[in-house]
XYZ file of C-alpha atoms in Angstrom:
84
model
C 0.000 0.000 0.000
C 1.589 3.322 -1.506
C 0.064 4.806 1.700
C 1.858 3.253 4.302
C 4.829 3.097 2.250
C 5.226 6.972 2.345
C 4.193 7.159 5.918
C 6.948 5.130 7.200
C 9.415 6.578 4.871
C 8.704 9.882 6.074
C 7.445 8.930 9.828
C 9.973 11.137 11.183
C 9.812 14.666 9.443
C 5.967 15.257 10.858
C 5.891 14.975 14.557
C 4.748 18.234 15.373
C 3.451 20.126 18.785
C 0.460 21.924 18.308
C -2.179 23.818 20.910
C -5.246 23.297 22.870
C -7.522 20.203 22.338
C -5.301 18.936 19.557
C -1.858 18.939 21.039
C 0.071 16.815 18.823
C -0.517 16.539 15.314
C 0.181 12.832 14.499
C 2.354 11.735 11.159
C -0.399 10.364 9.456
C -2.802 13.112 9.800
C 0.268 15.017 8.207
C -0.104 12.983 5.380
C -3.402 13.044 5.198
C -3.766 16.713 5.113
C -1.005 16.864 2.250
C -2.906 14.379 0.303
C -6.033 15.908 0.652
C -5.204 19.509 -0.447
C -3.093 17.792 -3.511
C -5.973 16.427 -4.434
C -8.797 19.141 -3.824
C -8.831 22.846 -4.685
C -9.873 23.613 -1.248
C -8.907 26.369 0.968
C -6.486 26.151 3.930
C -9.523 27.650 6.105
C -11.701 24.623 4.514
C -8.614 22.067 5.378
C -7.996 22.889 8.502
C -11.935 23.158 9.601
C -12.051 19.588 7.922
C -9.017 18.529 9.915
C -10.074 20.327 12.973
C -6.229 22.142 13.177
C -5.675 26.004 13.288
C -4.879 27.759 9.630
C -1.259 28.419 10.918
C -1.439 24.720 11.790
C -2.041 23.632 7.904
C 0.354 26.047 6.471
C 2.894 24.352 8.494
C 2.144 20.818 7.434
C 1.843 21.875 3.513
C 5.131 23.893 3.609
C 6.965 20.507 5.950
C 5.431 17.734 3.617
C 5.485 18.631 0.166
C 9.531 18.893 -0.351
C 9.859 14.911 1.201
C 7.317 14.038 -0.470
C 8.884 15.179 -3.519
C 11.971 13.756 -2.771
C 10.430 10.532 -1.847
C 8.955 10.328 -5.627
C 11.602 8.997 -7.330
C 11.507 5.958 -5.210
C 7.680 5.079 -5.188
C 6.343 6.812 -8.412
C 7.299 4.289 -11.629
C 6.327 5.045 -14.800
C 5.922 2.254 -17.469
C 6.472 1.849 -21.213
C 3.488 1.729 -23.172
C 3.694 0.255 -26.817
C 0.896 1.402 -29.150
């Protein structure tokens, strides 16, 4: 599962300390919240009212995920040769 196979490649980059009822923002909400606003043109206010985390909060994660997950690309994105 692609999934899990970023999460533990990456487990340690997204432990982060948050505020109030949702101290600690786990890794795989991290994720989560990465994949989500990849895949929907939604705003940050919309993610992080989905998500239940502070604006500031979401920033964070976008700006701290993206780059690995970029970097991590080359190792779980393959493309294949098609012949027509």
């Amino acid at each position: 599962d692609l999934y899990i196979v970023i999460l533990n490649e990456l487990f340690g980059f997204w432990q982060r300390n948050g505020q109030g009822p949702k101290a600690t923002v786990l890794p795989d909400k991290h994720l989560l919240v990465a994949l989500w606003c990849i895949a929907n043109k939604t705003s940050m206010k919309e993610v992080a009212n989905l998500f239940v985390l502070s604006i500031a909060m979401v920033h964070c994660i976008i700006k701290d995920v993206y780059k690995p997950i970029g970097q991590l690309s080359k190792k779980v994105i393959f493309h294949t040769k098609t012949v027509c």
